[in-house]
Coordinates of C-alpha atoms and ligand atoms in Angstrom, one line a residue:
M1 CA -56.5 29.1 100.6
V2 CA -53.2 30.1 99.3
E3 CA -54.0 33.2 96.7
S4 CA -51.4 34.0 93.8
K5 CA -50.3 38.1 94.8
W6 CA -50.4 38.0 90.6
P7 CA -53.5 39.3 89.2
L8 CA -55.3 37.2 86.6
I9 CA -55.4 39.2 83.4
P10 CA -57.3 39.1 80.2
V11 CA -55.5 37.5 77.2
E12 CA -55.5 40.8 75.2
E13 CA -54.5 42.8 77.8
A14 CA -51.4 40.5 78.3
K15 CA -50.8 40.5 74.6
A16 CA -51.1 44.5 74.7
I17 CA -48.5 44.5 77.5
I18 CA -46.2 42.4 75.5
R19 CA -46.5 44.9 72.3
A20 CA -45.6 47.8 74.4
H21 CA -42.3 46.2 75.6
V22 CA -40.8 44.8 72.3
R23 CA -39.6 46.5 69.1
P24 CA -37.6 45.9 66.5
L25 CA -34.2 44.6 66.5
P26 CA -31.4 46.9 64.5
T27 CA -31.2 46.7 61.1
V28 CA -27.8 45.0 59.1
E29 CA -26.4 44.5 55.7
V30 CA -26.8 40.7 54.6
R31 CA -26.0 38.9 51.0
F32 CA -29.4 38.5 49.9
E33 CA -29.2 34.5 49.5
A34 CA -29.0 34.7 53.4
A35 CA -32.1 37.0 53.8
Q36 CA -34.8 34.3 53.4
G37 CA -37.3 35.0 56.3
L38 CA -36.1 38.3 57.0
V39 CA -37.7 41.5 56.7
L40 CA -37.1 44.4 54.6
A41 CA -35.8 47.4 56.1
E42 CA -35.3 49.5 53.1
D43 CA -37.2 50.0 49.9
V44 CA -35.7 48.2 46.8
H45 CA -35.8 49.7 43.3
A46 CA -34.9 48.5 40.0
R47 CA -32.0 50.1 38.2
E48 CA -33.1 49.3 34.7
P49 CA -36.4 48.0 33.0
M50 CA -37.2 44.3 32.7
P51 CA -37.0 43.3 30.3
P52 CA -34.3 45.4 29.3
F53 CA -34.8 45.1 25.7
P54 CA -38.1 44.0 23.4
A55 CA -37.4 40.4 24.0
S56 CA -39.5 37.2 22.2
A57 CA -42.0 35.4 24.5
K58 CA -42.1 32.5 22.0
D59 CA -39.7 30.2 19.8
G60 CA -40.5 31.1 16.4
F61 CA -39.8 33.9 13.9
A62 CA -39.4 37.4 14.1
V63 CA -41.3 39.1 11.4
G64 CA -43.3 42.5 10.1
A65 CA -46.6 41.9 10.9
S66 CA -48.1 43.9 7.9
D67 CA -45.8 42.0 5.7
T68 CA -48.2 40.1 3.3
T69 CA -45.0 37.9 1.3
E70 CA -45.9 34.0 1.5
W71 CA -42.7 32.2 1.4
R72 CA -39.8 34.8 3.3
R73 CA -36.5 34.3 3.4
I74 CA -34.8 33.7 6.6
V75 CA -32.2 36.0 7.3
G76 CA -30.7 34.2 10.0
E77 CA -31.4 33.6 13.9
Q78 CA -31.6 35.7 16.9
F79 CA -31.3 33.3 19.8
A80 CA -31.1 34.4 23.5
G81 CA -28.0 35.9 25.3
Y82 CA -26.6 38.0 22.5
E83 CA -27.2 40.9 19.6
A84 CA -27.1 39.2 16.2
N85 CA -26.1 41.7 13.1
I86 CA -29.3 40.9 11.2
R87 CA -32.7 43.0 10.1
V88 CA -36.2 41.9 9.1
E89 CA -36.8 43.5 5.7
P90 CA -40.2 43.2 4.2
G91 CA -40.3 39.3 2.4
T92 CA -37.6 38.1 5.4
A93 CA -37.9 36.9 8.8
A94 CA -35.6 35.5 11.5
R95 CA -35.8 32.5 13.9
V96 CA -35.8 33.8 17.6
T97 CA -35.7 31.7 20.2
T98 CA -37.7 32.9 23.7
G99 CA -36.0 35.7 25.8
A100 CA -34.1 36.5 22.4
P101 CA -34.0 40.2 21.5
I102 CA -35.9 41.2 18.6
P103 CA -33.6 42.3 15.6
P104 CA -34.7 45.7 14.0
G105 CA -37.3 45.6 11.4
A106 CA -39.5 43.2 13.3
D107 CA -42.6 44.0 15.0
A108 CA -43.9 40.8 15.5
V109 CA -43.1 37.1 16.6
I110 CA -45.2 34.0 15.3
M111 CA -44.7 30.7 16.7
V112 CA -42.7 27.9 15.5
E113 CA -45.8 25.4 15.8
F114 CA -47.7 27.9 12.9
S115 CA -44.4 27.5 10.4
E116 CA -43.7 25.2 7.6
V117 CA -39.6 25.6 6.4
R118 CA -38.3 24.6 3.2
D119 CA -35.2 25.5 1.8
G120 CA -34.1 28.4 3.9
Y121 CA -37.7 29.9 3.5
V122 CA -40.4 29.9 5.7
R123 CA -44.4 30.1 5.6
F124 CA -47.0 30.7 8.3
T125 CA -50.5 29.1 9.0
R126 CA -51.3 32.2 11.2
R127 CA -51.3 35.9 10.8
V128 CA -50.5 38.4 14.0
E129 CA -51.0 41.6 15.1
P130 CA -47.9 44.0 15.6
G131 CA -46.6 43.4 18.7
A132 CA -47.8 39.7 19.0
D133 CA -45.1 37.4 21.3
I134 CA -42.9 40.3 21.8
R135 CA -42.1 41.4 25.4
P136 CA -41.7 45.2 25.5
P137 CA -39.3 46.5 27.7
G138 CA -40.3 47.2 31.3
Q139 CA -43.7 45.1 30.8
D140 CA -42.8 43.5 34.1
I141 CA -40.4 46.0 35.8
A142 CA -40.2 49.5 34.9
G143 CA -36.8 51.4 35.4
G144 CA -36.9 53.1 38.6
Q145 CA -39.7 51.4 40.1
R146 CA -40.0 50.1 43.5
V147 CA -40.0 46.5 43.1
L148 CA -39.9 46.0 47.3
A149 CA -41.1 47.9 50.2
A150 CA -39.5 48.1 53.9
G151 CA -41.5 45.7 56.2
T152 CA -41.7 43.1 53.1
V153 CA -41.1 39.4 54.4
L154 CA -38.4 38.2 52.2
G155 CA -39.9 34.8 50.5
P156 CA -38.7 33.2 47.2
P157 CA -40.4 35.2 45.1
E158 CA -38.7 38.6 46.9
I159 CA -35.4 36.8 46.9
G160 CA -35.6 36.5 43.2
L161 CA -36.6 39.9 42.8
L162 CA -33.4 41.0 44.6
A163 CA -31.3 39.0 42.0
T164 CA -33.3 40.2 39.3
V165 CA -32.4 43.8 40.4
G166 CA -28.9 43.4 41.3
A167 CA -29.4 44.0 45.0
T168 CA -27.1 41.9 46.2
T169 CA -26.9 42.9 49.6
V170 CA -29.9 43.8 51.6
R171 CA -30.8 46.0 54.6
V172 CA -32.8 43.8 57.2
H173 CA -33.9 43.5 60.4
R174 CA -31.7 41.4 62.5
R175 CA -33.0 37.7 63.0
P176 CA -33.9 37.6 66.6
R177 CA -31.6 35.1 68.8
V178 CA -33.6 33.3 71.4
G179 CA -32.4 31.7 73.8
V180 CA -34.2 28.7 75.7
M181 CA -33.8 27.1 79.0
S182 CA -36.0 24.1 81.0
T183 CA -36.4 24.6 84.8
G184 CA -37.1 21.6 86.9
D185 CA -35.3 19.0 89.0
E186 CA -37.3 16.1 87.7
L187 CA -36.2 16.9 84.3
V188 CA -33.5 14.7 82.4
E189 CA -31.7 15.0 79.0
P190 CA -33.8 13.1 76.2
D191 CA -31.4 10.6 75.8
E192 CA -30.9 9.6 79.7
Q193 CA -33.2 7.0 81.2
P194 CA -35.4 8.7 83.8
G195 CA -34.7 7.3 87.1
P196 CA -37.2 7.4 89.9
G197 CA -39.7 10.6 89.8
Q198 CA -37.9 11.9 86.4
I199 CA -39.1 12.6 83.5
R200 CA -37.6 13.6 80.2
D201 CA -37.6 17.4 78.7
A202 CA -39.7 18.1 76.5
N203 CA -40.2 21.6 76.5
R204 CA -36.8 23.3 75.6
F205 CA -36.8 21.3 72.5
S206 CA -40.3 21.7 70.9
L207 CA -39.9 25.4 72.3
M208 CA -36.7 25.9 70.4
A209 CA -38.5 24.3 67.6
A210 CA -41.0 27.0 67.9
V211 CA -38.9 29.9 68.0
R212 CA -37.2 28.5 64.5
E213 CA -39.9 28.1 62.9
A214 CA -41.5 31.9 63.8
G215 CA -38.2 32.7 62.0
A216 CA -35.9 33.7 64.8
E217 CA -32.4 31.4 65.7
A218 CA -32.8 29.2 68.8
F219 CA -30.0 28.6 71.4
D220 CA -30.0 25.7 74.2
M221 CA -29.1 27.3 77.4
G222 CA -29.5 23.9 78.9
L223 CA -31.3 22.5 81.7
A224 CA -31.7 24.6 84.8
P225 CA -32.1 22.9 88.6
D226 CA -35.0 24.7 91.0
T227 CA -32.2 26.7 92.7
F228 CA -32.1 30.5 92.8
E229 CA -28.6 30.3 92.5
A230 CA -28.7 28.4 89.3
L231 CA -31.4 30.0 87.7
E232 CA -30.0 33.2 88.2
A233 CA -26.3 32.2 86.9
F234 CA -28.1 30.7 84.1
I235 CA -30.9 34.1 83.3
R236 CA -27.6 36.4 83.8
E237 CA -25.7 34.0 81.4
G238 CA -28.6 34.3 78.9
L239 CA -29.2 38.1 79.0
E240 CA -25.7 38.6 77.8
R241 CA -25.8 36.7 74.9
Y242 CA -29.5 36.7 73.4
D243 CA -32.5 39.2 72.6
A244 CA -34.8 37.3 74.2
I245 CA -35.2 34.9 76.6
V246 CA -37.8 32.0 76.9
T247 CA -38.0 29.4 79.9
S248 CA -40.1 26.8 80.7
G249 CA -41.6 25.7 84.2
G250 CA -41.0 26.9 87.9
V251 CA -44.1 29.6 87.3
S252 CA -46.8 27.9 89.2
M253 CA -47.8 28.1 92.9
G254 CA -45.4 25.3 94.3
E255 CA -42.4 25.4 96.8
R256 CA -39.9 25.3 94.0
D257 CA -41.3 27.8 91.5
L258 CA -38.7 30.1 91.4
V259 CA -38.9 32.2 88.4
K260 CA -41.0 34.8 89.4
P261 CA -39.6 35.9 92.4
L262 CA -36.1 35.9 90.8
L263 CA -37.1 37.8 87.8
E264 CA -38.7 40.3 90.5
R265 CA -35.3 40.7 92.1
L266 CA -33.5 40.8 88.2
G267 CA -36.1 43.1 86.4
T268 CA -39.4 44.1 85.8
V269 CA -42.3 41.7 85.9
H270 CA -45.1 42.9 84.0
F271 CA -47.7 40.2 84.3
G272 CA -47.7 36.8 86.4
R273 CA -50.7 35.2 85.8
V274 CA -53.4 35.0 82.6
S275 CA -57.2 33.9 82.4
V276 CA -56.1 31.2 80.0
K277 CA -56.3 27.8 79.3
P278 CA -54.1 26.3 79.3
G279 CA -51.3 28.4 80.6
K280 CA -52.6 30.5 83.4
P281 CA -49.2 31.2 85.2
V282 CA -47.5 32.5 82.2
T283 CA -45.1 35.0 82.8
F284 CA -43.5 38.2 81.1
A285 CA -40.7 40.2 82.4
T286 CA -38.3 42.6 81.2
V287 CA -34.5 42.3 82.3
S288 CA -31.9 44.5 81.2
G289 CA -34.2 45.7 78.6
K290 CA -34.9 42.6 77.1
P291 CA -38.2 40.5 77.1
F292 CA -38.2 37.4 79.1
F293 CA -40.8 35.1 78.7
A294 CA -41.5 32.4 81.2
M295 CA -44.1 29.2 80.1
P296 CA -45.4 27.2 82.2
G297 CA -44.1 23.8 82.9
F298 CA -46.6 21.5 81.2
P299 CA -46.0 21.0 77.7
V300 CA -49.1 21.8 76.0
S301 CA -49.3 25.0 78.3
S302 CA -45.9 26.3 77.3
L303 CA -46.3 25.7 73.2
V304 CA -49.9 27.2 73.3
S305 CA -48.6 30.0 75.7
F306 CA -45.7 30.5 73.0
E307 CA -48.3 30.5 70.4
V308 CA -50.3 33.1 71.8
F309 CA -47.7 35.6 73.5
V310 CA -44.4 34.9 72.4
R311 CA -44.7 34.5 68.8
P312 CA -46.1 37.7 67.6
A313 CA -43.3 39.0 69.7
L314 CA -40.7 37.4 68.3
L315 CA -41.9 38.7 64.7
I316 CA -42.0 42.5 66.3
M317 CA -38.8 42.2 66.6
A318 CA -37.8 40.7 63.6
G319 CA -39.3 43.6 62.0
W320 CA -42.7 42.1 60.9
P321 CA -45.3 44.9 60.6
P322 CA -47.2 44.9 63.2
D323 CA -50.6 44.4 61.6
R324 CA -49.3 40.8 60.3
V325 CA -48.0 39.2 63.3
E326 CA -51.2 37.6 64.3
R327 CA -52.2 34.1 63.3
P328 CA -55.1 34.1 60.8
R329 CA -58.3 34.3 62.7
V330 CA -61.7 32.0 60.6
P331 CA -64.9 31.3 62.3
V332 CA -64.9 27.7 62.3
V333 CA -68.0 25.1 62.3
L334 CA -67.7 22.6 65.1
D335 CA -68.6 19.2 64.0
H336 CA -69.1 17.9 68.2
T337 CA -69.8 19.5 71.2
V338 CA -66.7 21.0 72.8
R339 CA -67.0 21.2 77.1
H340 CA -65.7 24.6 77.9
T341 CA -65.8 26.2 81.4
A342 CA -66.7 30.0 81.1
G343 CA -63.9 31.2 83.6
R344 CA -61.3 31.5 81.5
T345 CA -60.4 32.0 77.6
E346 CA -59.5 28.7 76.3
Y347 CA -57.3 27.1 73.3
Q348 CA -58.2 24.1 72.3
R349 CA -56.5 22.0 69.7
A350 CA -58.1 21.1 66.6
V351 CA -57.8 20.1 62.8
V352 CA -59.9 22.7 60.6
R353 CA -60.6 21.7 57.2
F354 CA -62.6 23.5 54.4
E355 CA -65.8 21.7 53.6
R356 CA -66.7 22.3 49.9
A357 CA -70.5 21.3 50.5
D358 CA -71.3 24.5 52.8
G359 CA -68.1 26.5 51.7
R360 CA -67.3 26.6 55.6
F361 CA -64.6 26.2 57.5
H362 CA -65.1 22.9 60.1
A363 CA -63.5 21.9 63.1
V364 CA -62.8 18.6 65.4
T365 CA -60.4 18.5 68.2
T366 CA -57.8 16.6 69.1
G367 CA -58.8 14.2 72.0
F368 CA -58.5 15.0 75.6
Q369 CA -56.8 18.3 76.0
G370 CA -55.1 17.9 79.1
S371 CA -52.4 20.6 79.7
G372 CA -49.6 17.0 79.7
R373 CA -50.7 15.7 76.8
L374 CA -48.5 17.0 73.6
L375 CA -50.4 14.2 71.5
S376 CA -53.5 17.0 71.6
M377 CA -50.9 19.0 69.6
V378 CA -49.7 16.5 66.8
G379 CA -51.7 17.0 63.8
A380 CA -53.3 20.2 64.8
N381 CA -53.5 23.2 62.6
A382 CA -55.7 25.3 64.8
L383 CA -56.7 26.6 68.2
L384 CA -60.1 27.0 68.9
E385 CA -60.4 30.2 71.0
L386 CA -63.4 29.8 73.4
P387 CA -64.2 33.1 75.2
E388 CA -64.1 33.8 78.6
G389 CA -68.1 34.2 80.0
R390 CA -69.5 31.2 77.5
D391 CA -69.6 27.9 78.4
T392 CA -69.8 24.5 76.3
F393 CA -70.4 24.6 72.5
E394 CA -72.7 22.6 70.7
A395 CA -72.2 20.7 67.4
G396 CA -73.0 23.1 65.1
E397 CA -72.2 26.1 66.8
V398 CA -69.5 29.0 65.2
V399 CA -66.6 29.6 67.2
E400 CA -63.1 31.4 66.2
A401 CA -59.8 29.6 65.0
L402 CA -56.5 30.5 64.9
L403 CA -54.7 28.9 62.2
I404 CA -51.4 27.6 63.2
G405 CA -50.6 25.1 60.4
P406 CA -51.4 24.8 57.0
L407 CA -55.1 23.6 56.1
E408 CA -55.5 20.2 54.8
A409 CA -58.0 18.3 52.5
P410 CA -58.9 15.2 54.1
S411 CA -60.4 12.7 52.1
R412 CA -64.0 12.5 53.4
R413 CA -63.4 9.2 55.2
E414 CA -60.3 10.5 56.9
A415 CA -62.8 13.5 58.4
E416 CA -65.7 11.1 59.2
K417 CA -62.9 9.1 60.9
R418 CA -61.9 12.0 63.1
V419 CA -65.6 12.5 64.2
Ligands
AMP501 P1 -43.5 23.2 86.8 O1 -44.7 24.8 86.3 O2 -42.2 23.7 87.3 O3 -44.7 23.3 87.9 O4 -44.2 21.9 86.0 C1 -45.7 21.8 85.6 C2 -45.6 20.3 85.5 O5 -45.1 20.3 83.7 C3 -45.0 19.4 85.9 O6 -45.8 18.0 85.6 C4 -43.6 19.2 85.1 O7 -42.6 18.2 86.0 C5 -44.0 19.3 84.1 N1 -42.5 20.0 83.3 C6 -41.9 21.2 83.5 N2 -40.9 21.6 82.8 C7 -40.9 20.2 81.4 C8 -40.2 20.1 80.6 N3 -39.2 20.6 80.6 N4 -40.4 19.0 79.7 C9 -41.7 18.2 80.2 N5 -42.4 18.4 81.2 C10 -42.3 19.2 82.1
MG502 MG1 -40.9 22.6 87.8

């Protein structure tokens, strides 16, 4: 029996090794509009309070709350965006719109819905307390307040806050630039017709998409044939250009699986096998100080390996707080028996949904779980993590699931169809 020279290490150990070798990329200053998905490398403070002035929260009338005059004279209008030269005295009121500064003399706003206007006078069907429908200065943001902390991932509300406080350039961690290549003499480009013994390259494209989904920039390094010379040339060029490299294929036990021996020559291989299914030959190396992730060739193996080992690493490089780079892990009830052999940690693709009836998450796997069957990942929003040391799980048992996509709320019929 031919034995691999690489020890089979547990998933958690492999993940720890990767973590010990990746660190956040240097920071850069960018325009805030271009910062979506990036991670702040500095705290951001507001200079001014928000709102900056007492502002009306409604369309209506600015009044004195204690004024008991029935018909009050309308002294003028104060709309949003400027300061009108008017004052609200007892016996008067001023028209205001939402966001308008409250005129001096007024201490409350009465909604237009509670007003009746006649001949330049207004009366109200409601009384209000002082302060009603006035947003005091600093209600939303105090002057000088820290609005965003270093380590925050910038999404829509954060981009809006940067605009609000006028932080138009921000210091962020650089987006990782990741080179992706496939290896294999049998592979042709997707728009080619495969000849005898050939198949189309899937992994380069699924992996580039996964890289982008992880918020990094993906670069197509192309399709490398299974020779040392070609592989070495591809890898050297990639290392010059990118922060990390992701490859697929060429890491198992075949005569033409050259990636591991080549990586040993060019850098340090930190592990060459993991006790995981799919993806046992997944390999991690550093070459010239850069992380190099070699995914197995089977399309599901490469994507699951990316999900488990590469994605968290890319997030760390992008500056994400280390405690946020893992997928959410939830206990799920199996809706059917799940066959599993105890020898390795197995990630089965599944659809997880929340069941109102029992208040728990339930999982249904996506059919045949072959490493080549990319269809088993289509529509999956979870990986069931079936632990080493325990075999088949019965319907009704609870296992851990990594949520890799949004939860859906399928109709009862759809849910029943899947079972
Ligand atoms: P390997 O790890 O190179 O031995 O490949 C394992 C299996 O995955 C073989 O059946 C390959 O043909 C297939 N495979 C390798 N790379 C790709 C790829 N980029 N796209 C689709 N299938 C691939
Ligand atoms: Mg191959």
